[in-house]
Amino acid sequence: MHITRYGRGIKKAAIIITAVTGFIVAFSIPFYTKSMLDTKVGYYSISINGVTVGAANSVNDVNEALANARKKLSAQYSSDVYMNPDIEIVEETRAIANRSSVDELSDDIYSYLFDNVLEVERNFDYTLKVDDYTVTLSSLEEVEDVLNQIVEQYDTLSQYKVTIASSEKIDSGYVVNLEKKSESNQSSDIVAAAIGGDGTTVNEATDVTNGGITAIEFKENVSIIAVPEGIEATASVEDALSQLTEEKTVNESYIVAEAEDLEFIASKYGVTVDDLVKLNPLINANTILVEGDIITVPAKETILTVVTTKQLSFQQDYDVSPEYTDDDSLSKYNNVVTSEGTTGQRYTEANIVYYNNTEMTRSYVTVGMYVTTEATPASISVGTLSSSSFTRPLATSVGTYKSGLFDDGSLNGVIWSVDSGTDVLAANDGTVTKARWYSDYGYVVEIKHSDGTITRYGYLSELSVSEGDTVTKGSVIAKTGNSGAASDNELLFEIWKSGVSLNPLDYVNKN
């Protein structure tokens, strides 16, 4: 069969097209395949303690899965669950990726945490911190039991309970709260103590109607820290209770308030008048105290202190504050009653603050107070003469006694108001150890005496002595002024011994 010229042309074109197509395909396939291999998948994996647990499409999916796994674990335990794993979420780009749904990844994370990370409450002990004091118990229930037993000693109406809650601010820590019960037992009565304050001395308290505790708290900072089991020695509930409530006697200074006497103060601290006399050599059982006197008392301290505020209403006998008159013919603490007052009677209400069982403050509610018999004040002559070898640092006719208290409540010395430029006298023989500007004292003179005491004279305007000088009692050592922290023209006078401040009015005359 013969092939025409046209047919031969068609055949030739087909051959050429086939060849060109094959050439194109031969060169195109490698480039296309390489492009396909270079296409990578973006996703996020999660590793726990260095072990890859799974992956998901987005970081939000991973975080949601992690949160669901933690929630699932926590829901299975009535107590707290402790987990502190090293978790890392990393963006990945790989050609082949095994990615899970949120639910699938959550199950994988849950399984890993359960098998490798989970620690439950039984693996921890609990350290109770009271300020800087610590005691460790085996469970939160034991800690709560100890604290509730302490509170119950003072919450006689069972109005409050201790609760423990996790603290977001403290790692593995808890805070302690005192919460009022929804239904408090009001059947018991608290009899108002027959003691006074704020201008009255209560001689008798009867017909008590009790409003119960209005507030309760711990005086110290109280918190709880979870510690791995066995790290700290644990105490039993009984031992911890004993440690926290053991009473220790600490002598401290007490400022006598108006209308308080030795019998009242002794009753307040649970001791006898003789006990107070032994601690205060300058007084005896018949001493009449006046407002502002400073005596030593034996205070009871515990590691943990319960502060309660009670609101009490009662009928009481009461005395008003005496009227005091300085008597320059009487020695210090030899005060004399020149006229007896009379006792009144009233119905009243008071808010009383206790540290454990010791009354600290009493605030009477005057609104609605019903007085049936008015009280009248006694008159007392207050001795101002000192029997010591020291002399007043001002001439007896100069200056007016101003105060024994500073603005911050400290009791280091006394102040006399006096014209600037008045002579300041050495209270006793001695050697000048300071004669210069000295902080808030302004210009100051300090003298050391043979018995080890130190007298200090502050707020001066001029100095008449130099450091190292020997001075005699009554000699002029400076001029008064208003330097340093003085609020007016005045003289600050202090007496110190062995680093402890003494009451200057026990050594020098007030007027």
PDB file of C-alpha atoms in Angstrom, residues 384-501:
ATOM      1  CA  THR A 384       7.020  63.259 143.664  1.00  0.00           C
ATOM      2  CA  LEU A 385      10.186  63.149 145.795  1.00  0.00           C
ATOM      3  CA  SER A 386      12.893  60.627 144.947  1.00  0.00           C
ATOM      4  CA  SER A 387      15.029  58.987 147.634  1.00  0.00           C
ATOM      5  CA  SER A 388      17.929  58.213 145.275  1.00  0.00           C
ATOM      6  CA  SER A 389      21.302  59.978 145.130  1.00  0.00           C
ATOM      7  CA  PHE A 390      20.346  61.626 141.822  1.00  0.00           C
ATOM      8  CA  THR A 391      19.102  65.189 141.601  1.00  0.00           C
ATOM      9  CA  ARG A 392      16.629  66.812 139.229  1.00  0.00           C
ATOM     10  CA  PRO A 393      18.438  68.152 136.119  1.00  0.00           C
ATOM     11  CA  LEU A 394      16.649  71.501 136.466  1.00  0.00           C
ATOM     12  CA  ALA A 395      16.374  73.852 139.403  1.00  0.00           C
ATOM     13  CA  THR A 396      13.261  72.929 141.430  1.00  0.00           C
ATOM     14  CA  SER A 397      11.560  76.213 140.538  1.00  0.00           C
ATOM     15  CA  VAL A 398      12.194  75.855 136.792  1.00  0.00           C
ATOM     16  CA  GLY A 399      10.305  73.924 134.139  1.00  0.00           C
ATOM     17  CA  THR A 400       7.012  72.050 134.113  1.00  0.00           C
ATOM     18  CA  TYR A 401       6.799  68.273 133.839  1.00  0.00           C
ATOM     19  CA  LYS A 402       5.342  67.567 130.408  1.00  0.00           C
ATOM     20  CA  SER A 403       5.180  63.857 129.622  1.00  0.00           C
ATOM     21  CA  GLY A 404       6.602  60.407 130.206  1.00  0.00           C
ATOM     22  CA  LEU A 405       5.468  59.145 126.817  1.00  0.00           C
ATOM     23  CA  PHE A 406       6.745  59.822 123.317  1.00  0.00           C
ATOM     24  CA  ASP A 407       4.592  59.846 120.166  1.00  0.00           C
ATOM     25  CA  ASP A 408       5.694  56.299 119.255  1.00  0.00           C
ATOM     26  CA  GLY A 409       4.721  55.005 122.709  1.00  0.00           C
ATOM     27  CA  SER A 410       8.305  54.532 123.939  1.00  0.00           C
ATOM     28  CA  LEU A 411       9.165  55.221 127.572  1.00  0.00           C
ATOM     29  CA  ASN A 412      12.872  56.014 127.498  1.00  0.00           C
ATOM     30  CA  GLY A 413      12.622  59.256 129.417  1.00  0.00           C
ATOM     31  CA  VAL A 414      10.695  62.279 130.641  1.00  0.00           C
ATOM     32  CA  ILE A 415      10.300  65.798 129.270  1.00  0.00           C
ATOM     33  CA  TRP A 416      10.015  69.152 131.013  1.00  0.00           C
ATOM     34  CA  SER A 417       8.742  72.280 129.247  1.00  0.00           C
ATOM     35  CA  VAL A 418      11.213  75.043 130.021  1.00  0.00           C
ATOM     36  CA  ASP A 419      12.376  78.377 128.618  1.00  0.00           C
ATOM     37  CA  SER A 420      15.231  78.154 126.108  1.00  0.00           C
ATOM     38  CA  GLY A 421      18.623  78.943 127.636  1.00  0.00           C
ATOM     39  CA  THR A 422      17.769  77.550 131.112  1.00  0.00           C
ATOM     40  CA  ASP A 423      20.679  75.876 132.965  1.00  0.00           C
ATOM     41  CA  VAL A 424      20.783  72.082 132.738  1.00  0.00           C
ATOM     42  CA  LEU A 425      22.344  70.412 135.816  1.00  0.00           C
ATOM     43  CA  ALA A 426      24.258  67.145 136.129  1.00  0.00           C
ATOM     44  CA  ALA A 427      22.023  64.653 137.963  1.00  0.00           C
ATOM     45  CA  ASN A 428      25.038  63.058 139.682  1.00  0.00           C
ATOM     46  CA  ASP A 429      28.834  62.973 139.689  1.00  0.00           C
ATOM     47  CA  GLY A 430      30.360  61.366 136.611  1.00  0.00           C
ATOM     48  CA  THR A 431      32.324  61.562 133.382  1.00  0.00           C
ATOM     49  CA  VAL A 432      30.992  63.130 130.165  1.00  0.00           C
ATOM     50  CA  THR A 433      30.847  60.489 127.404  1.00  0.00           C
ATOM     51  CA  LYS A 434      28.938  62.544 124.798  1.00  0.00           C
ATOM     52  CA  ALA A 435      28.800  66.297 124.200  1.00  0.00           C
ATOM     53  CA  ARG A 436      27.738  66.851 120.611  1.00  0.00           C
ATOM     54  CA  TRP A 437      24.909  66.584 118.096  1.00  0.00           C
ATOM     55  CA  TYR A 438      23.314  63.126 118.354  1.00  0.00           C
ATOM     56  CA  SER A 439      20.494  62.185 115.938  1.00  0.00           C
ATOM     57  CA  ASP A 440      16.966  63.080 117.145  1.00  0.00           C
ATOM     58  CA  TYR A 441      18.350  64.170 120.503  1.00  0.00           C
ATOM     59  CA  GLY A 442      19.808  67.236 118.821  1.00  0.00           C
ATOM     60  CA  TYR A 443      22.609  68.630 120.988  1.00  0.00           C
ATOM     61  CA  VAL A 444      23.069  66.124 123.797  1.00  0.00           C
ATOM     62  CA  VAL A 445      25.187  65.567 126.918  1.00  0.00           C
ATOM     63  CA  GLU A 446      25.664  62.030 128.233  1.00  0.00           C
ATOM     64  CA  ILE A 447      27.262  61.306 131.614  1.00  0.00           C
ATOM     65  CA  LYS A 448      28.443  57.934 132.944  1.00  0.00           C
ATOM     66  CA  HIS A 449      28.227  57.506 136.743  1.00  0.00           C
ATOM     67  CA  SER A 450      30.150  55.315 139.192  1.00  0.00           C
ATOM     68  CA  ASP A 451      27.269  52.829 139.661  1.00  0.00           C
ATOM     69  CA  GLY A 452      27.168  52.093 135.909  1.00  0.00           C
ATOM     70  CA  THR A 453      24.123  54.225 135.152  1.00  0.00           C
ATOM     71  CA  ILE A 454      24.122  56.731 132.301  1.00  0.00           C
ATOM     72  CA  THR A 455      22.121  59.966 132.242  1.00  0.00           C
ATOM     73  CA  ARG A 456      21.294  61.623 128.940  1.00  0.00           C
ATOM     74  CA  TYR A 457      20.153  65.234 128.424  1.00  0.00           C
ATOM     75  CA  GLY A 458      18.661  66.138 125.000  1.00  0.00           C
ATOM     76  CA  TYR A 459      17.189  68.958 122.900  1.00  0.00           C
ATOM     77  CA  LEU A 460      19.903  71.361 124.145  1.00  0.00           C
ATOM     78  CA  SER A 461      20.874  74.705 122.608  1.00  0.00           C
ATOM     79  CA  GLU A 462      24.390  75.086 124.090  1.00  0.00           C
ATOM     80  CA  LEU A 463      26.948  72.719 125.605  1.00  0.00           C
ATOM     81  CA  SER A 464      28.988  73.769 128.626  1.00  0.00           C
ATOM     82  CA  VAL A 465      31.134  70.605 128.865  1.00  0.00           C
ATOM     83  CA  SER A 466      33.280  68.479 126.568  1.00  0.00           C
ATOM     84  CA  GLU A 467      33.673  64.726 126.210  1.00  0.00           C
ATOM     85  CA  GLY A 468      36.031  63.392 128.897  1.00  0.00           C
ATOM     86  CA  ASP A 469      35.217  66.135 131.424  1.00  0.00           C
ATOM     87  CA  THR A 470      34.515  65.168 135.037  1.00  0.00           C
ATOM     88  CA  VAL A 471      31.398  66.825 136.469  1.00  0.00           C
ATOM     89  CA  THR A 472      29.819  67.045 139.923  1.00  0.00           C
ATOM     90  CA  LYS A 473      26.155  66.732 140.867  1.00  0.00           C
ATOM     91  CA  GLY A 474      24.286  69.991 140.336  1.00  0.00           C
ATOM     92  CA  SER A 475      26.928  71.589 138.123  1.00  0.00           C
ATOM     93  CA  VAL A 476      25.818  73.344 134.915  1.00  0.00           C
ATOM     94  CA  ILE A 477      26.483  71.174 131.850  1.00  0.00           C
ATOM     95  CA  ALA A 478      24.341  72.822 129.118  1.00  0.00           C
ATOM     96  CA  LYS A 479      21.495  75.178 128.200  1.00  0.00           C
ATOM     97  CA  THR A 480      17.992  74.058 127.251  1.00  0.00           C
ATOM     98  CA  GLY A 481      16.650  74.557 123.723  1.00  0.00           C
ATOM     99  CA  ASN A 482      14.621  72.928 120.960  1.00  0.00           C
ATOM    100  CA  SER A 483      17.172  71.084 118.826  1.00  0.00           C
ATOM    101  CA  GLY A 484      16.695  67.633 117.302  1.00  0.00           C
ATOM    102  CA  ALA A 485      13.154  66.231 117.469  1.00  0.00           C
ATOM    103  CA  ALA A 486      11.979  68.684 120.133  1.00  0.00           C
ATOM    104  CA  SER A 487       8.434  69.929 119.620  1.00  0.00           C
ATOM    105  CA  ASP A 488       9.011  73.082 121.684  1.00  0.00           C
ATOM    106  CA  ASN A 489      11.505  74.548 124.157  1.00  0.00           C
ATOM    107  CA  GLU A 490      12.015  71.546 126.440  1.00  0.00           C
ATOM    108  CA  LEU A 491      14.476  69.196 128.118  1.00  0.00           C
ATOM    109  CA  LEU A 492      14.554  65.456 127.476  1.00  0.00           C
ATOM    110  CA  PHE A 493      16.042  63.445 130.353  1.00  0.00           C
ATOM    111  CA  GLU A 494      16.833  59.712 130.300  1.00  0.00           C
ATOM    112  CA  ILE A 495      18.501  57.192 132.624  1.00  0.00           C
ATOM    113  CA  TRP A 496      20.032  53.960 131.275  1.00  0.00           C
ATOM    114  CA  LYS A 497      21.722  50.964 132.875  1.00  0.00           C
ATOM    115  CA  SER A 498      23.162  47.922 131.091  1.00  0.00           C
ATOM    116  CA  GLY A 499      21.429  49.014 127.867  1.00  0.00           C
ATOM    117  CA  VAL A 500      17.993  49.175 129.523  1.00  0.00           C
ATOM    118  CA  SER A 501      16.026  52.412 129.971  1.00  0.00           C
TER     119      SER A 501
END
